[in-house]
Short mmCIF file of C-alpha atoms and ligand atoms in Angstrom, two decimals:
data_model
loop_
_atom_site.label_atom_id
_atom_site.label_comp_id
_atom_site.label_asym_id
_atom_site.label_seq_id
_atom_site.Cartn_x
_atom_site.Cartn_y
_atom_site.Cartn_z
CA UNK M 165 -256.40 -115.11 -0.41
CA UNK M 166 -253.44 -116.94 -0.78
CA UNK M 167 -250.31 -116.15 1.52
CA UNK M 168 -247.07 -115.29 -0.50
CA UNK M 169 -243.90 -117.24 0.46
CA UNK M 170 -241.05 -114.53 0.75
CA UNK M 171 -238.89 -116.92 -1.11
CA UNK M 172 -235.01 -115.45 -2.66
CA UNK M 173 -236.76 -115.21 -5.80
CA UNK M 174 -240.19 -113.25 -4.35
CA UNK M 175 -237.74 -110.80 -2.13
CA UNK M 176 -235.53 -109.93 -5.51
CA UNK M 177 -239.31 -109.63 -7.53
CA UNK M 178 -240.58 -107.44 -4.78
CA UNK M 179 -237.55 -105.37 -4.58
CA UNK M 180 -238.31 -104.77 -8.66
CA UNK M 181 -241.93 -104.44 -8.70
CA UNK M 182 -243.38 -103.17 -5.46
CA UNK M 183 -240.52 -100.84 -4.08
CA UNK M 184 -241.51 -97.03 -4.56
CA UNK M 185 -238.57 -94.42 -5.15
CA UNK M 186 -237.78 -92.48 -2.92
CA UNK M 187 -238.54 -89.55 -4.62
CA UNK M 188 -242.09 -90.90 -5.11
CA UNK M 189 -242.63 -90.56 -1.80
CA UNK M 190 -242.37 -87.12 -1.14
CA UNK M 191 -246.51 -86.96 0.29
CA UNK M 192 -245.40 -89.25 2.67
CA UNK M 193 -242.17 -87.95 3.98
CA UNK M 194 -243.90 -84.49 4.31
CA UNK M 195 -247.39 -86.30 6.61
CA UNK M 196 -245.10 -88.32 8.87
CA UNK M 197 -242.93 -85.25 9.40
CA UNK M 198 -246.15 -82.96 10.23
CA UNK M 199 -247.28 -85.58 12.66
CA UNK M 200 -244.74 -87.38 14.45
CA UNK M 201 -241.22 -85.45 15.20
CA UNK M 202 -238.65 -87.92 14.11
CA UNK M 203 -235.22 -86.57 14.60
CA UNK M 204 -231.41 -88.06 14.45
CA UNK M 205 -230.76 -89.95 17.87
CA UNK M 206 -234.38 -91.72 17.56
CA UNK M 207 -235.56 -95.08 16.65
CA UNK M 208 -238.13 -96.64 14.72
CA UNK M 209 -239.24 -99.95 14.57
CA UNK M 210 -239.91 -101.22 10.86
CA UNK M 211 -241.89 -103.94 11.39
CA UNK M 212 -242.66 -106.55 8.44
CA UNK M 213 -239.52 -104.60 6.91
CA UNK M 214 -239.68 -106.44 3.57
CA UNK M 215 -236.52 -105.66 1.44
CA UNK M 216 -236.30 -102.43 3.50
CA UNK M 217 -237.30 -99.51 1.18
CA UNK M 218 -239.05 -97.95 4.09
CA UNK M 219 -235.98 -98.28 6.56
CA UNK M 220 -233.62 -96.64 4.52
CA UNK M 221 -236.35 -94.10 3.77
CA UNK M 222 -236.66 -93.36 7.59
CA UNK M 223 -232.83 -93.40 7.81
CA UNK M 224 -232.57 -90.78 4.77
CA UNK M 225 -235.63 -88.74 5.57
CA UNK M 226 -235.12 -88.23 9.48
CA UNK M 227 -231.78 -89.66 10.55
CA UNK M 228 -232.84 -92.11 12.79
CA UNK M 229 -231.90 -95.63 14.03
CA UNK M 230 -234.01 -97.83 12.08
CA UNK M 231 -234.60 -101.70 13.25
CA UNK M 232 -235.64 -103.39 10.54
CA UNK M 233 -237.80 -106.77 11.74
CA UNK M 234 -238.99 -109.41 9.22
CA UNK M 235 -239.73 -112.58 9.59
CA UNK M 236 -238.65 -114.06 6.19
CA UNK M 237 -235.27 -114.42 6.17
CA UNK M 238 -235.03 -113.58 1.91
CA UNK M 239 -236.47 -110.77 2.78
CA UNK M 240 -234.26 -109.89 5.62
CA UNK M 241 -231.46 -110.79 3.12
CA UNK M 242 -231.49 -108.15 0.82
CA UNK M 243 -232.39 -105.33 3.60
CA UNK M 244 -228.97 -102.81 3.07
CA UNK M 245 -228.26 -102.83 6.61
CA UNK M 246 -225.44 -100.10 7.60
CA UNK M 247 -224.89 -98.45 10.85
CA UNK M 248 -228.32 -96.95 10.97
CA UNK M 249 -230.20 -100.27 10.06
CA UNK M 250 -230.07 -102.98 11.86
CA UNK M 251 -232.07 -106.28 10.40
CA UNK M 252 -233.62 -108.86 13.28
CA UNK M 253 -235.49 -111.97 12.56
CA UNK M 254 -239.04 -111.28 14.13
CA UNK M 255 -242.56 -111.06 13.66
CA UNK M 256 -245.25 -108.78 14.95
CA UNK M 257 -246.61 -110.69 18.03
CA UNK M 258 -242.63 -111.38 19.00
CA UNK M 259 -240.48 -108.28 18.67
CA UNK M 260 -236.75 -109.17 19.56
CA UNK M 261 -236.56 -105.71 21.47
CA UNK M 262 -236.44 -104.65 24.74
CA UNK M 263 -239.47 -102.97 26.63
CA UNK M 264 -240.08 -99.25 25.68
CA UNK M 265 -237.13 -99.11 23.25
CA UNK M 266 -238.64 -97.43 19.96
CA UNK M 267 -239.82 -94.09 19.88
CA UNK M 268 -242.42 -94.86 16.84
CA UNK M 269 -243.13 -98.24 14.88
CA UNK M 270 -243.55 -98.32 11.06
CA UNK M 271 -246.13 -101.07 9.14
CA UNK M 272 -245.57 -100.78 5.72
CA UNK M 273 -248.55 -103.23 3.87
CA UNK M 274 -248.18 -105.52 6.67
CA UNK M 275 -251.82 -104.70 9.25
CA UNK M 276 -253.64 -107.71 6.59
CA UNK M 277 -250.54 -110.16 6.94
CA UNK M 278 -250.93 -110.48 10.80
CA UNK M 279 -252.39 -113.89 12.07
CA UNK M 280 -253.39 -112.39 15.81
CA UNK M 281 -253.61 -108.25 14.91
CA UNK M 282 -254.82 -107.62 19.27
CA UNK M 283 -251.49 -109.75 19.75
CA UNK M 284 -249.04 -107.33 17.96
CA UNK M 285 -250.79 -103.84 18.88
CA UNK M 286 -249.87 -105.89 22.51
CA UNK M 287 -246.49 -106.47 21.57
CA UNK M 288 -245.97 -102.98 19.96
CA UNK M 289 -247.39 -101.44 22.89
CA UNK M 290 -244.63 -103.09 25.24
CA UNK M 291 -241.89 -102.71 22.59
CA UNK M 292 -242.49 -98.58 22.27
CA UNK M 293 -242.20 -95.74 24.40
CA UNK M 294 -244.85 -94.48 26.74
CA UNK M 295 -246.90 -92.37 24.08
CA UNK M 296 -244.39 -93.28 21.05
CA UNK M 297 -246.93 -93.60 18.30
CA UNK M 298 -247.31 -96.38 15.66
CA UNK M 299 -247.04 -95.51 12.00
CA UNK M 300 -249.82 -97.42 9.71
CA UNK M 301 -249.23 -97.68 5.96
CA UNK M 302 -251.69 -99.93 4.09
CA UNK M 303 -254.94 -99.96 1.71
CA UNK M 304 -258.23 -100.11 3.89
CA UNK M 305 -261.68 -101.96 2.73
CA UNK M 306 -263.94 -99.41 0.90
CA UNK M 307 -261.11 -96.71 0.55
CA UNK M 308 -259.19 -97.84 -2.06
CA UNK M 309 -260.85 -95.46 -5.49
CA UNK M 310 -257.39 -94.20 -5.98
CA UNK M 311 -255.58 -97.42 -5.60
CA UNK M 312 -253.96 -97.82 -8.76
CA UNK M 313 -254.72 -101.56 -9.21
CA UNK M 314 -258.13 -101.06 -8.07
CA UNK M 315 -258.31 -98.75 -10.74
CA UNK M 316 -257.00 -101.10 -13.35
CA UNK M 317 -258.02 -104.98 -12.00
CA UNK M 318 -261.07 -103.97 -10.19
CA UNK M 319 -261.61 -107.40 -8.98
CA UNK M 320 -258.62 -106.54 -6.85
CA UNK M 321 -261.11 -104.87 -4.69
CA UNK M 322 -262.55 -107.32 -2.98
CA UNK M 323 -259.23 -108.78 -1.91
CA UNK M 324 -258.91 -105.41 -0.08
CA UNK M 325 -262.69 -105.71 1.56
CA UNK M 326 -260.86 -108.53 3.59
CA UNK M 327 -258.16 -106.83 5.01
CA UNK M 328 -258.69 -105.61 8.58
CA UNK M 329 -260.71 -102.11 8.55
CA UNK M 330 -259.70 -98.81 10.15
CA UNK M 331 -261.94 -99.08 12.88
CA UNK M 332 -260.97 -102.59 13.38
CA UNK M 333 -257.13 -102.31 13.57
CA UNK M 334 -257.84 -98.68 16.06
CA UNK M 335 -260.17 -100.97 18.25
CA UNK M 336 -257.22 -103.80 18.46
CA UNK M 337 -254.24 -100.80 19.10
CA UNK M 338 -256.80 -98.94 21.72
CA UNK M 339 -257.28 -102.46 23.34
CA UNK M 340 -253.77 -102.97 23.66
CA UNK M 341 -253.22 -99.19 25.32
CA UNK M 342 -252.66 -97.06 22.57
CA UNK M 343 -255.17 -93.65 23.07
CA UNK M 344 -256.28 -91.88 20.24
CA UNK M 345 -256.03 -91.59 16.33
CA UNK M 346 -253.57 -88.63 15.82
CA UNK M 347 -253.99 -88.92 12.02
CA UNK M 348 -256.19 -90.56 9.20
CA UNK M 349 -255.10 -89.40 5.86
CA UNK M 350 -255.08 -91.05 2.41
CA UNK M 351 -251.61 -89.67 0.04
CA UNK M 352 -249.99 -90.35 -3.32
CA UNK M 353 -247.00 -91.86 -4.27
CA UNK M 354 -245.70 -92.23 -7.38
CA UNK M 355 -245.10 -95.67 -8.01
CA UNK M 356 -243.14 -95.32 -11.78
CA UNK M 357 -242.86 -91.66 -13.79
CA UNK M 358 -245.35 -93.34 -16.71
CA UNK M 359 -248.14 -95.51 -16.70
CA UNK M 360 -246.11 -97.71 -19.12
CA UNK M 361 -243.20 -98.24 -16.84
CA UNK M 362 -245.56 -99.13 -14.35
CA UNK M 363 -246.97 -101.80 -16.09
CA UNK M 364 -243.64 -102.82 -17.01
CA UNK M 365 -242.14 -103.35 -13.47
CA UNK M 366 -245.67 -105.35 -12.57
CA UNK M 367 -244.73 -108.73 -11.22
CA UNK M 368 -247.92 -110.58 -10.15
CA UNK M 369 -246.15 -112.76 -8.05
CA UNK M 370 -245.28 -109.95 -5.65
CA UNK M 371 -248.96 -108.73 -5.03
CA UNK M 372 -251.11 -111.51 -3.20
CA UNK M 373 -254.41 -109.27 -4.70
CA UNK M 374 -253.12 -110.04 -8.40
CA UNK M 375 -252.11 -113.43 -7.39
CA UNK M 376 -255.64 -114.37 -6.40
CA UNK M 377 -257.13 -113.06 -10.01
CA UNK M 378 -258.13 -115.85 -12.84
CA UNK M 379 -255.61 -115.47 -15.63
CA UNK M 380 -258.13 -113.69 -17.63
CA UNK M 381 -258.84 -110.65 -15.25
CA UNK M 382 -255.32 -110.70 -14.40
CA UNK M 383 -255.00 -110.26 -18.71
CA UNK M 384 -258.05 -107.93 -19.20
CA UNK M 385 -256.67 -105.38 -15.96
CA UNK M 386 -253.26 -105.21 -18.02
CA UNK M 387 -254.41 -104.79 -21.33
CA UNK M 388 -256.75 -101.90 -19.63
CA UNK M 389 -253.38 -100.40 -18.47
CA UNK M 390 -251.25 -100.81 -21.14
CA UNK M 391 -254.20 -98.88 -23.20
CA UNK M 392 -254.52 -96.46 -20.85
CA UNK M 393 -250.72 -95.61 -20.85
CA UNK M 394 -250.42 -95.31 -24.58
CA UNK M 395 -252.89 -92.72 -24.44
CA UNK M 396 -251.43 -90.73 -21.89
CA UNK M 397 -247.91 -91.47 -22.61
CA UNK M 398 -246.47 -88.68 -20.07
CA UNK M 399 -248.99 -89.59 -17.00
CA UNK M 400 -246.99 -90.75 -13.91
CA UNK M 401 -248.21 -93.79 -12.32
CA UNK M 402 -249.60 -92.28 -8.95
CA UNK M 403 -251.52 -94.31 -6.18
CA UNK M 404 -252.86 -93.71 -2.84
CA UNK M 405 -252.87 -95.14 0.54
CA UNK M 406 -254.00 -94.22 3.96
CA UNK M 407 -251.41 -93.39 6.88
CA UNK M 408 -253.04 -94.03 10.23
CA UNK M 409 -251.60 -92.87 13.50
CA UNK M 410 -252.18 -93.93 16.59
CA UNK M 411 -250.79 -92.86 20.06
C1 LIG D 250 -246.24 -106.55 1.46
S1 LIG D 250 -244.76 -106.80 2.35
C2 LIG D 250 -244.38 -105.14 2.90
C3 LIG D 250 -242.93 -104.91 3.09
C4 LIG D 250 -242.53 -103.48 3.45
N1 LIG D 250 -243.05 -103.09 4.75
C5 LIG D 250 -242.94 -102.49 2.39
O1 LIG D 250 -243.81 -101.64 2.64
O2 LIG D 250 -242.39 -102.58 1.28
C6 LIG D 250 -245.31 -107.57 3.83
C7 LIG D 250 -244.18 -108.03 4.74
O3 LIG D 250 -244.74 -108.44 5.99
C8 LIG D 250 -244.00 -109.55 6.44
N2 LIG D 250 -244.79 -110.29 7.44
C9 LIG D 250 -245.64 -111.31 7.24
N3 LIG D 250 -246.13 -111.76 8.41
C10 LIG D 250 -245.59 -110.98 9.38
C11 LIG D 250 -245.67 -110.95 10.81
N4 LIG D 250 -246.47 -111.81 11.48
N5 LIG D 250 -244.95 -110.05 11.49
C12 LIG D 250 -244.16 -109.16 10.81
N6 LIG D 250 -244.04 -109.15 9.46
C13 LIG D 250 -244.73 -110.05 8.77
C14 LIG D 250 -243.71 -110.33 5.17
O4 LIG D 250 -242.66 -111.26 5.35
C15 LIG D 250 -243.41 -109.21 4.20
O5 LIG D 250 -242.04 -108.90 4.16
#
């Protein structure tokens, strides 16, 4: 699948199409809270930080010091850093942080972007505290039913078969010295209030998985959608992902 360049015109797309509300995310604020205590004087390591949706989410939700790393610099450009966010140029394998100096890491969509996946559970082992778990957010092969483009461009689906699996990414973080999985669990968000906003803010340029459709699925997944939301005019837009844990 073809790699998307994080380009000024991609990072204000993504920022449009693929950032979830805050109040969408209510699932996820209340899993992460139930299974790692983040409190006001901590920090988290957003790593692959995009346009930062998830470090001002940490920031709001828990109070903590969030560093935001991402290696494109549009990207890292429109991140609202502010006394709790701080945005570094960085990658996965090469965290620009001291030894032990997060006390959790955050990857938001980013395990199936990594070139060398043993290389950064390495790196995130070093860069994190002695048992300071890391925070997985992404769409696994064969557990993606819910997802809501799977549900709409099912040929979107086998773009997700070749991301790394969940046993392969807790085989590459138990490798690097993480120990155990302290939580598998697949949650909602709601992505837009209707189905028809939803299909509204789609930008296929954002999504490497609708990138890499022909034109005509790509057509024949929105019509499906755009059907499907004027028949349920008031259904919210709600997809699911897994959170993985590992300590
Ligand atoms: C799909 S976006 C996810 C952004 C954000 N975490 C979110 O959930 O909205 C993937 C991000 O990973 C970044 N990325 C790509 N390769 C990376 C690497 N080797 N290390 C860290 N981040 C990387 C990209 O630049 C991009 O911003």
């Amino acid at each position: 699948m073809p790699e998307i360049t994080y380009d000024a015109q991609t990072a204000a797309a993504y920022r449009t199409a693929r950032e979830i509300p805050l109040d969408g995310l209510t699932a996820w604020r209340e899993a992460i809270a139930e299974t790692v205590p983040l409190r006001a004087g901590m920090t988290v390591l957003d790593v692959g930080a995009g346009t930062g949706s998830f470090a001002t989410a940490f920031r709001t939700w828990f109070g903590v010091r969030v560093l935001a790393v991402e290696p494109a610099a549009a990207m890292r450009a429109v991140i609202p850093a502010d006394d709790a966010i701080e945005v570094l140029d960085g990658r996965a394998d090469a965290l620009p942080v001291p030894d032990a100096s997060a006390d959790a890491a955050w990857l938001g969509s980013v395990v199936h972007h990594l070139p060398d996946l043993a290389a950064a559970a390495r790196e995130l082992r070093r860069a994190l505290k002695p048992g300071a778990p890391v925070l997985i957010r992404n769409a696994f092969p064969g557990r993606y039913d819910r997802d809501l483009r799977v549900r709409y461009f099912p040929e979107t689906a086998s773009g997700i078969d070749a991301y790394p699996s969940i046993d392969e990414v807790t085989a590459a973080f138990t490798a690097a010295g993480f120990g155990r999985t302290r939580t598998l669990r697949s949650l909602p968000h709601e992505a837009a209030p209707t189905l028809t906003a939803f299909a509204e803010r789609l930008d296929r340029d954002t999504d490497s998985k609708l990138r890499a459709l022909p034109d005509h699925a790509y057509a024949r997944g929105l019509a499906h959608l755009r059907r499907a939301a004027a028949d349920h005019p008031d259904e919210p837009a709600v997809s699911w992902m897994d959170l993985l844990v590992l300590a």
